[in-house]
Amino acid sequence: LGLDLSVECQQTLLAYQAELLKWNGAYNLTAIRDPEESVTRHLLDSLSILPLLNDPALALPGPRLLDVGAGAGLPGLVLAIAKPSLQVTTLDSNGKKPRFMRHAVRALKLGNVEVIEDRVEAFQPRQGFDCVVSRAFSSLNDFFDKTTHLLATGGVWVAMKGKLDAKETADIPADVEIRESQRLRVPGLNEDRHAIVATLRKCLTSSQSPTRRVAWVKPPPPSILPPRSRRPSGACCWWILMRRAMRRWE
């Protein structure tokens, strides 16, 4: 992966893996139980997007990262260990998984992680996130649609996917722009892995917005207007309101 991880960082990653395998025996957090396979499919797979996050070309506006559907903390906790400068929030609604993540945060003394137990649609943070990541969370369309409200201005989505489906990449919301699709290299894993990088399309400014057109309604002929003595007075008069509305669009 070309990563320069300190000995302390490597030890913390292995300590996280040990806690995951121990809890997995009782709580069935993941289908992977073999330690060697866990190194490849859990640790290395999660670390495979770290070079992308470290790339200045990604231009993240800040350090706040959200892992949606984090499960047992993959990739969120792994990224928090490998890159302590990140401020990581992990989000999952399955109670046993946030409980494990809170345990891991305490046991490993991870001061840069917040664990949230909630549905993605219901989560309403005070501040948006600079990067929203997912690892096999759902279809791209669902991922973008359900997390748009969580993305900060200028923020970036990074969706970790396996084999790419052309239909899936085409079927995304109109206001989302895919910046790139990067093939990921995971040592020991002979499977397709990709990272989809996307952003919100820029909104039109007021000067770029198309001119709003309003249909002009011809007033009724005088013959159908009531005599002046019978006309209601005051601001409630319908033709006064109509004139005011027309003047606002002139």
PDB file of C-alpha atoms in Angstrom:
ATOM      1  CA  LEU A   1       0.000   0.000   0.000  1.00  0.00           C
ATOM      2  CA  GLY A   2       3.026   2.287   0.263  1.00  0.00           C
ATOM      3  CA  LEU A   3       2.091   3.445   3.780  1.00  0.00           C
ATOM      4  CA  ASP A   4       4.624   4.463   6.393  1.00  0.00           C
ATOM      5  CA  LEU A   5       2.931   3.339   9.601  1.00  0.00           C
ATOM      6  CA  SER A   6       4.763   3.561  12.894  1.00  0.00           C
ATOM      7  CA  VAL A   7       5.356   0.488  15.052  1.00  0.00           C
ATOM      8  CA  GLU A   8       2.912   1.909  17.611  1.00  0.00           C
ATOM      9  CA  CYS A   9       0.251   2.325  14.914  1.00  0.00           C
ATOM     10  CA  GLN A  10       0.737  -1.244  13.703  1.00  0.00           C
ATOM     11  CA  GLN A  11       0.456  -2.548  17.257  1.00  0.00           C
ATOM     12  CA  THR A  12      -2.772  -0.602  17.784  1.00  0.00           C
ATOM     13  CA  LEU A  13      -4.224  -1.997  14.557  1.00  0.00           C
ATOM     14  CA  LEU A  14      -3.425  -5.551  15.679  1.00  0.00           C
ATOM     15  CA  ALA A  15      -4.925  -4.803  19.097  1.00  0.00           C
ATOM     16  CA  TYR A  16      -8.109  -3.625  17.369  1.00  0.00           C
ATOM     17  CA  GLN A  17      -8.166  -6.825  15.308  1.00  0.00           C
ATOM     18  CA  ALA A  18      -7.742  -8.926  18.452  1.00  0.00           C
ATOM     19  CA  GLU A  19     -10.692  -7.178  20.132  1.00  0.00           C
ATOM     20  CA  LEU A  20     -12.794  -7.616  16.990  1.00  0.00           C
ATOM     21  CA  LEU A  21     -12.097 -11.365  16.773  1.00  0.00           C
ATOM     22  CA  LYS A  22     -12.760 -11.808  20.509  1.00  0.00           C
ATOM     23  CA  TRP A  23     -16.119 -10.006  20.364  1.00  0.00           C
ATOM     24  CA  ASN A  24     -16.976 -11.705  17.105  1.00  0.00           C
ATOM     25  CA  GLY A  25     -17.162 -15.090  18.827  1.00  0.00           C
ATOM     26  CA  ALA A  26     -20.037 -13.893  20.995  1.00  0.00           C
ATOM     27  CA  TYR A  27     -21.753 -11.206  18.941  1.00  0.00           C
ATOM     28  CA  ASN A  28     -21.221 -12.293  15.326  1.00  0.00           C
ATOM     29  CA  LEU A  29     -20.020  -8.878  14.146  1.00  0.00           C
ATOM     30  CA  THR A  30     -18.505 -10.185  10.917  1.00  0.00           C
ATOM     31  CA  ALA A  31     -18.445 -13.399   8.897  1.00  0.00           C
ATOM     32  CA  ILE A  32     -14.635 -13.396   8.837  1.00  0.00           C
ATOM     33  CA  ARG A  33     -13.144 -15.306  11.776  1.00  0.00           C
ATOM     34  CA  ASP A  34      -9.723 -16.409  10.538  1.00  0.00           C
ATOM     35  CA  PRO A  35      -6.984 -14.024  11.834  1.00  0.00           C
ATOM     36  CA  GLU A  36      -4.952 -14.031   8.608  1.00  0.00           C
ATOM     37  CA  GLU A  37      -8.017 -13.435   6.482  1.00  0.00           C
ATOM     38  CA  SER A  38      -9.039 -10.671   8.882  1.00  0.00           C
ATOM     39  CA  VAL A  39      -5.738  -8.872   8.306  1.00  0.00           C
ATOM     40  CA  THR A  40      -6.381  -8.855   4.570  1.00  0.00           C
ATOM     41  CA  ARG A  41     -10.129  -8.272   4.421  1.00  0.00           C
ATOM     42  CA  HIS A  42     -10.455  -5.996   7.438  1.00  0.00           C
ATOM     43  CA  LEU A  43      -7.231  -4.088   8.083  1.00  0.00           C
ATOM     44  CA  LEU A  44      -5.584  -3.912   4.656  1.00  0.00           C
ATOM     45  CA  ASP A  45      -8.859  -3.433   2.800  1.00  0.00           C
ATOM     46  CA  SER A  46      -9.765  -0.501   5.076  1.00  0.00           C
ATOM     47  CA  LEU A  47      -6.273   0.972   4.766  1.00  0.00           C
ATOM     48  CA  SER A  48      -6.432   0.811   0.952  1.00  0.00           C
ATOM     49  CA  ILE A  49      -8.193   4.211   0.763  1.00  0.00           C
ATOM     50  CA  LEU A  50      -5.679   5.946   3.036  1.00  0.00           C
ATOM     51  CA  PRO A  51      -3.344   6.922   0.142  1.00  0.00           C
ATOM     52  CA  LEU A  52      -6.375   8.517  -1.507  1.00  0.00           C
ATOM     53  CA  LEU A  53      -7.235  10.490   1.642  1.00  0.00           C
ATOM     54  CA  ASN A  54      -3.595  11.582   1.938  1.00  0.00           C
ATOM     55  CA  ASP A  55      -3.497  12.807  -1.665  1.00  0.00           C
ATOM     56  CA  PRO A  56      -3.568  16.656  -1.786  1.00  0.00           C
ATOM     57  CA  ALA A  57      -5.522  16.386  -5.055  1.00  0.00           C
ATOM     58  CA  LEU A  58      -8.531  15.143  -3.094  1.00  0.00           C
ATOM     59  CA  ALA A  59      -8.655  18.614  -1.504  1.00  0.00           C
ATOM     60  CA  LEU A  60     -10.592  17.748   1.632  1.00  0.00           C
ATOM     61  CA  PRO A  61     -11.805  20.997   3.246  1.00  0.00           C
ATOM     62  CA  GLY A  62     -11.105  19.697   6.759  1.00  0.00           C
ATOM     63  CA  PRO A  63     -10.400  16.670   8.974  1.00  0.00           C
ATOM     64  CA  ARG A  64     -13.989  15.623   9.799  1.00  0.00           C
ATOM     65  CA  LEU A  65     -14.721  12.152   8.408  1.00  0.00           C
ATOM     66  CA  LEU A  66     -17.948  10.162   8.708  1.00  0.00           C
ATOM     67  CA  ASP A  67     -18.064   6.389   8.204  1.00  0.00           C
ATOM     68  CA  VAL A  68     -21.642   5.470   7.267  1.00  0.00           C
ATOM     69  CA  GLY A  69     -22.760   1.917   8.045  1.00  0.00           C
ATOM     70  CA  ALA A  70     -19.489   1.438   9.906  1.00  0.00           C
ATOM     71  CA  GLY A  71     -20.358  -2.016  11.234  1.00  0.00           C
ATOM     72  CA  ALA A  72     -17.510  -3.018  13.532  1.00  0.00           C
ATOM     73  CA  GLY A  73     -15.540   0.112  12.604  1.00  0.00           C
ATOM     74  CA  LEU A  74     -14.415  -0.713   9.084  1.00  0.00           C
ATOM     75  CA  PRO A  75     -12.966   1.443   7.718  1.00  0.00           C
ATOM     76  CA  GLY A  76     -13.632   4.231  10.270  1.00  0.00           C
ATOM     77  CA  LEU A  77     -11.698   2.943  13.302  1.00  0.00           C
ATOM     78  CA  VAL A  78      -8.849   1.670  11.135  1.00  0.00           C
ATOM     79  CA  LEU A  79      -8.497   5.098   9.493  1.00  0.00           C
ATOM     80  CA  ALA A  80      -8.640   6.820  12.887  1.00  0.00           C
ATOM     81  CA  ILE A  81      -5.768   4.643  14.121  1.00  0.00           C
ATOM     82  CA  ALA A  82      -3.650   5.047  10.989  1.00  0.00           C
ATOM     83  CA  LYS A  83      -4.267   8.801  10.615  1.00  0.00           C
ATOM     84  CA  PRO A  84      -4.753  10.414  14.056  1.00  0.00           C
ATOM     85  CA  SER A  85      -5.213  13.872  12.527  1.00  0.00           C
ATOM     86  CA  LEU A  86      -8.647  12.776  11.308  1.00  0.00           C
ATOM     87  CA  GLN A  87     -11.708  13.470  13.447  1.00  0.00           C
ATOM     88  CA  VAL A  88     -13.719  10.315  12.787  1.00  0.00           C
ATOM     89  CA  THR A  89     -17.391   9.678  13.453  1.00  0.00           C
ATOM     90  CA  THR A  90     -18.688   6.140  12.963  1.00  0.00           C
ATOM     91  CA  LEU A  91     -22.405   5.661  12.350  1.00  0.00           C
ATOM     92  CA  ASP A  92     -24.382   2.425  12.589  1.00  0.00           C
ATOM     93  CA  SER A  93     -27.896   1.558  13.745  1.00  0.00           C
ATOM     94  CA  ASN A  94     -27.256  -2.087  14.704  1.00  0.00           C
ATOM     95  CA  GLY A  95     -26.885  -1.870  18.494  1.00  0.00           C
ATOM     96  CA  LYS A  96     -24.228  -4.552  19.010  1.00  0.00           C
ATOM     97  CA  LYS A  97     -21.874  -2.907  16.505  1.00  0.00           C
ATOM     98  CA  PRO A  98     -21.826   0.575  18.091  1.00  0.00           C
ATOM     99  CA  ARG A  99     -21.374  -1.156  21.484  1.00  0.00           C
ATOM    100  CA  PHE A 100     -18.279  -2.919  20.181  1.00  0.00           C
ATOM    101  CA  MET A 101     -16.935   0.283  18.635  1.00  0.00           C
ATOM    102  CA  ARG A 102     -17.366   2.178  21.928  1.00  0.00           C
ATOM    103  CA  HIS A 103     -15.515  -0.629  23.695  1.00  0.00           C
ATOM    104  CA  ALA A 104     -12.688  -0.486  21.120  1.00  0.00           C
ATOM    105  CA  VAL A 105     -12.442   3.306  21.438  1.00  0.00           C
ATOM    106  CA  ARG A 106     -12.082   3.003  25.221  1.00  0.00           C
ATOM    107  CA  ALA A 107      -9.712   0.031  25.120  1.00  0.00           C
ATOM    108  CA  LEU A 108      -7.441   1.565  22.493  1.00  0.00           C
ATOM    109  CA  LYS A 109      -7.737   5.105  23.904  1.00  0.00           C
ATOM    110  CA  LEU A 110      -8.797   6.616  20.576  1.00  0.00           C
ATOM    111  CA  GLY A 111      -9.409  10.280  21.330  1.00  0.00           C
ATOM    112  CA  ASN A 112     -10.285  11.179  17.736  1.00  0.00           C
ATOM    113  CA  VAL A 113     -13.373   8.955  17.392  1.00  0.00           C
ATOM    114  CA  GLU A 114     -17.065   9.489  18.151  1.00  0.00           C
ATOM    115  CA  VAL A 115     -19.474   6.556  17.861  1.00  0.00           C
ATOM    116  CA  ILE A 116     -23.105   7.270  16.922  1.00  0.00           C
ATOM    117  CA  GLU A 117     -25.904   4.712  17.092  1.00  0.00           C
ATOM    118  CA  ASP A 118     -28.568   5.950  14.691  1.00  0.00           C
ATOM    119  CA  ARG A 119     -30.076   5.481  11.257  1.00  0.00           C
ATOM    120  CA  VAL A 120     -28.343   7.494   8.575  1.00  0.00           C
ATOM    121  CA  GLU A 121     -31.588   9.240   7.579  1.00  0.00           C
ATOM    122  CA  ALA A 122     -32.256  10.329  11.176  1.00  0.00           C
ATOM    123  CA  PHE A 123     -28.744  11.500  12.054  1.00  0.00           C
ATOM    124  CA  GLN A 124     -28.672  15.302  12.199  1.00  0.00           C
ATOM    125  CA  PRO A 125     -25.214  16.557  13.245  1.00  0.00           C
ATOM    126  CA  ARG A 126     -24.612  20.182  14.130  1.00  0.00           C
ATOM    127  CA  GLN A 127     -21.880  20.376  11.500  1.00  0.00           C
ATOM    128  CA  GLY A 128     -21.406  18.640   8.155  1.00  0.00           C
ATOM    129  CA  PHE A 129     -18.522  16.310   7.361  1.00  0.00           C
ATOM    130  CA  ASP A 130     -15.597  17.019   5.056  1.00  0.00           C
ATOM    131  CA  CYS A 131     -15.507  13.405   3.899  1.00  0.00           C
ATOM    132  CA  VAL A 132     -18.258  10.779   4.010  1.00  0.00           C
ATOM    133  CA  VAL A 133     -17.046   7.234   3.401  1.00  0.00           C
ATOM    134  CA  SER A 134     -18.769   3.878   3.119  1.00  0.00           C
ATOM    135  CA  ARG A 135     -17.599   0.319   2.619  1.00  0.00           C
ATOM    136  CA  ALA A 136     -20.151  -1.803   0.748  1.00  0.00           C
ATOM    137  CA  PHE A 137     -22.914   0.230   2.406  1.00  0.00           C
ATOM    138  CA  SER A 138     -25.518   0.192  -0.362  1.00  0.00           C
ATOM    139  CA  SER A 139     -25.964   1.220  -3.978  1.00  0.00           C
ATOM    140  CA  LEU A 140     -24.292   4.473  -4.988  1.00  0.00           C
ATOM    141  CA  ASN A 141     -27.677   6.089  -5.552  1.00  0.00           C
ATOM    142  CA  ASP A 142     -28.841   5.236  -2.023  1.00  0.00           C
ATOM    143  CA  PHE A 143     -25.507   6.234  -0.501  1.00  0.00           C
ATOM    144  CA  PHE A 144     -25.522   9.682  -2.086  1.00  0.00           C
ATOM    145  CA  ASP A 145     -29.244  10.240  -1.560  1.00  0.00           C
ATOM    146  CA  LYS A 146     -29.209   9.300   2.136  1.00  0.00           C
ATOM    147  CA  THR A 147     -26.051  11.224   3.070  1.00  0.00           C
ATOM    148  CA  THR A 148     -26.367  14.501   1.143  1.00  0.00           C
ATOM    149  CA  HIS A 149     -27.520  16.283   4.312  1.00  0.00           C
ATOM    150  CA  LEU A 150     -24.370  15.084   6.107  1.00  0.00           C
ATOM    151  CA  LEU A 151     -21.868  16.529   3.629  1.00  0.00           C
ATOM    152  CA  ALA A 152     -20.198  19.849   4.451  1.00  0.00           C
ATOM    153  CA  THR A 153     -19.780  22.569   1.828  1.00  0.00           C
ATOM    154  CA  GLY A 154     -16.985  21.424  -0.470  1.00  0.00           C
ATOM    155  CA  GLY A 155     -17.083  17.948   1.089  1.00  0.00           C
ATOM    156  CA  VAL A 156     -16.253  14.716  -0.708  1.00  0.00           C
ATOM    157  CA  TRP A 157     -17.852  11.275  -0.825  1.00  0.00           C
ATOM    158  CA  VAL A 158     -15.620   8.192  -0.997  1.00  0.00           C
ATOM    159  CA  ALA A 159     -17.552   4.983  -1.645  1.00  0.00           C
ATOM    160  CA  MET A 160     -15.619   1.713  -1.402  1.00  0.00           C
ATOM    161  CA  LYS A 161     -17.034  -0.798  -3.865  1.00  0.00           C
ATOM    162  CA  GLY A 162     -16.136  -4.161  -5.331  1.00  0.00           C
ATOM    163  CA  LYS A 163     -16.736  -4.798  -9.010  1.00  0.00           C
ATOM    164  CA  LEU A 164     -18.194  -1.707 -10.669  1.00  0.00           C
ATOM    165  CA  ASP A 165     -21.559  -1.827 -12.382  1.00  0.00           C
ATOM    166  CA  ALA A 166     -21.942   0.691 -15.207  1.00  0.00           C
ATOM    167  CA  LYS A 167     -25.674   0.958 -14.546  1.00  0.00           C
ATOM    168  CA  GLU A 168     -25.050   1.717 -10.873  1.00  0.00           C
ATOM    169  CA  THR A 169     -22.587   4.504 -11.619  1.00  0.00           C
ATOM    170  CA  ALA A 170     -25.003   5.992 -14.156  1.00  0.00           C
ATOM    171  CA  ASP A 171     -28.018   5.809 -11.856  1.00  0.00           C
ATOM    172  CA  ILE A 172     -27.046   8.529  -9.387  1.00  0.00           C
ATOM    173  CA  PRO A 173     -28.803  11.760  -8.330  1.00  0.00           C
ATOM    174  CA  ALA A 174     -28.570  14.613 -10.848  1.00  0.00           C
ATOM    175  CA  ASP A 175     -26.856  16.904  -8.349  1.00  0.00           C
ATOM    176  CA  VAL A 176     -23.966  14.459  -7.747  1.00  0.00           C
ATOM    177  CA  GLU A 177     -20.812  14.486  -9.850  1.00  0.00           C
ATOM    178  CA  ILE A 178     -18.407  11.529  -9.868  1.00  0.00           C
ATOM    179  CA  ARG A 179     -14.911  12.979  -9.913  1.00  0.00           C
ATOM    180  CA  GLU A 180     -13.034   9.736 -10.375  1.00  0.00           C
ATOM    181  CA  SER A 181     -13.109   5.993  -9.970  1.00  0.00           C
ATOM    182  CA  GLN A 182      -9.862   4.694  -8.543  1.00  0.00           C
ATOM    183  CA  ARG A 183      -8.860   1.043  -8.527  1.00  0.00           C
ATOM    184  CA  LEU A 184      -7.686  -0.052  -5.087  1.00  0.00           C
ATOM    185  CA  ARG A 185      -4.839  -2.477  -4.481  1.00  0.00           C
ATOM    186  CA  VAL A 186      -5.247  -4.734  -1.450  1.00  0.00           C
ATOM    187  CA  PRO A 187      -2.267  -7.056  -0.817  1.00  0.00           C
ATOM    188  CA  GLY A 188      -3.366 -10.672  -0.671  1.00  0.00           C
ATOM    189  CA  LEU A 189      -6.826  -9.974  -2.093  1.00  0.00           C
ATOM    190  CA  ASN A 190      -7.362 -11.038  -5.689  1.00  0.00           C
ATOM    191  CA  GLU A 191     -10.685  -9.264  -6.135  1.00  0.00           C
ATOM    192  CA  ASP A 192     -11.874  -6.066  -7.761  1.00  0.00           C
ATOM    193  CA  ARG A 193     -11.855  -3.133  -5.343  1.00  0.00           C
ATOM    194  CA  HIS A 194     -12.612   0.480  -6.257  1.00  0.00           C
ATOM    195  CA  ALA A 195     -13.069   3.850  -4.623  1.00  0.00           C
ATOM    196  CA  ILE A 196     -15.667   6.184  -6.129  1.00  0.00           C
ATOM    197  CA  VAL A 197     -14.941   9.835  -5.391  1.00  0.00           C
ATOM    198  CA  ALA A 198     -17.870  12.221  -5.810  1.00  0.00           C
ATOM    199  CA  THR A 199     -18.997  15.730  -4.892  1.00  0.00           C
ATOM    200  CA  LEU A 200     -22.150  17.804  -5.092  1.00  0.00           C
ATOM    201  CA  ARG A 201     -22.459  19.819  -8.268  1.00  0.00           C
ATOM    202  CA  LYS A 202     -22.095  23.559  -7.734  1.00  0.00           C
ATOM    203  CA  CYS A 203     -25.380  25.427  -7.486  1.00  0.00           C
ATOM    204  CA  LEU A 204     -26.089  28.296  -9.869  1.00  0.00           C
ATOM    205  CA  THR A 205     -25.502  31.732  -8.458  1.00  0.00           C
ATOM    206  CA  SER A 206     -28.250  34.337  -8.643  1.00  0.00           C
ATOM    207  CA  SER A 207     -26.566  35.939 -11.656  1.00  0.00           C
ATOM    208  CA  GLN A 208     -26.415  32.550 -13.416  1.00  0.00           C
ATOM    209  CA  SER A 209     -29.940  31.494 -12.579  1.00  0.00           C
ATOM    210  CA  PRO A 210     -32.452  31.632 -15.418  1.00  0.00           C
ATOM    211  CA  THR A 211     -34.871  34.563 -15.390  1.00  0.00           C
ATOM    212  CA  ARG A 212     -38.107  33.671 -13.738  1.00  0.00           C
ATOM    213  CA  ARG A 213     -41.057  34.272 -15.998  1.00  0.00           C
ATOM    214  CA  VAL A 214     -44.506  35.166 -14.677  1.00  0.00           C
ATOM    215  CA  ALA A 215     -47.610  35.057 -16.800  1.00  0.00           C
ATOM    216  CA  TRP A 216     -49.463  38.396 -16.986  1.00  0.00           C
ATOM    217  CA  VAL A 217     -53.140  38.049 -16.231  1.00  0.00           C
ATOM    218  CA  LYS A 218     -55.375  40.517 -17.995  1.00  0.00           C
ATOM    219  CA  PRO A 219     -57.710  42.253 -15.516  1.00  0.00           C
ATOM    220  CA  PRO A 220     -61.460  41.762 -16.004  1.00  0.00           C
ATOM    221  CA  PRO A 221     -63.337  44.339 -18.067  1.00  0.00           C
ATOM    222  CA  PRO A 222     -64.954  47.190 -16.125  1.00  0.00           C
ATOM    223  CA  SER A 223     -68.428  45.825 -16.903  1.00  0.00           C
ATOM    224  CA  ILE A 224     -68.042  42.967 -14.429  1.00  0.00           C
ATOM    225  CA  LEU A 225     -66.560  45.022 -11.610  1.00  0.00           C
ATOM    226  CA  PRO A 226     -69.012  45.939  -8.855  1.00  0.00           C
ATOM    227  CA  PRO A 227     -70.018  49.570  -8.476  1.00  0.00           C
ATOM    228  CA  ARG A 228     -67.448  51.624  -6.540  1.00  0.00           C
ATOM    229  CA  SER A 229     -69.893  52.055  -3.657  1.00  0.00           C
ATOM    230  CA  ARG A 230     -70.132  48.280  -3.243  1.00  0.00           C
ATOM    231  CA  ARG A 231     -66.452  47.519  -3.601  1.00  0.00           C
ATOM    232  CA  PRO A 232     -64.777  46.371  -0.370  1.00  0.00           C
ATOM    233  CA  SER A 233     -62.160  48.749   0.920  1.00  0.00           C
ATOM    234  CA  GLY A 234     -58.762  48.073   2.492  1.00  0.00           C
ATOM    235  CA  ALA A 235     -55.845  45.772   1.721  1.00  0.00           C
ATOM    236  CA  CYS A 236     -58.115  42.761   1.298  1.00  0.00           C
ATOM    237  CA  CYS A 237     -59.407  44.028  -2.058  1.00  0.00           C
ATOM    238  CA  TRP A 238     -58.445  41.351  -4.569  1.00  0.00           C
ATOM    239  CA  TRP A 239     -57.463  43.670  -7.388  1.00  0.00           C
ATOM    240  CA  ILE A 240     -55.172  45.658  -5.077  1.00  0.00           C
ATOM    241  CA  LEU A 241     -53.462  42.444  -4.074  1.00  0.00           C
ATOM    242  CA  MET A 242     -53.148  41.447  -7.719  1.00  0.00           C
ATOM    243  CA  ARG A 243     -51.600  44.804  -8.653  1.00  0.00           C
ATOM    244  CA  ARG A 244     -49.121  44.547  -5.812  1.00  0.00           C
ATOM    245  CA  ALA A 245     -48.141  41.054  -6.903  1.00  0.00           C
ATOM    246  CA  MET A 246     -47.700  42.236 -10.498  1.00  0.00           C
ATOM    247  CA  ARG A 247     -45.512  45.161  -9.415  1.00  0.00           C
ATOM    248  CA  ARG A 248     -43.191  42.803  -7.535  1.00  0.00           C
ATOM    249  CA  TRP A 249     -42.409  40.971 -10.746  1.00  0.00           C
ATOM    250  CA  GLU A 250     -42.009  44.063 -12.912  1.00  0.00           C
TER     251      GLU A 250
END
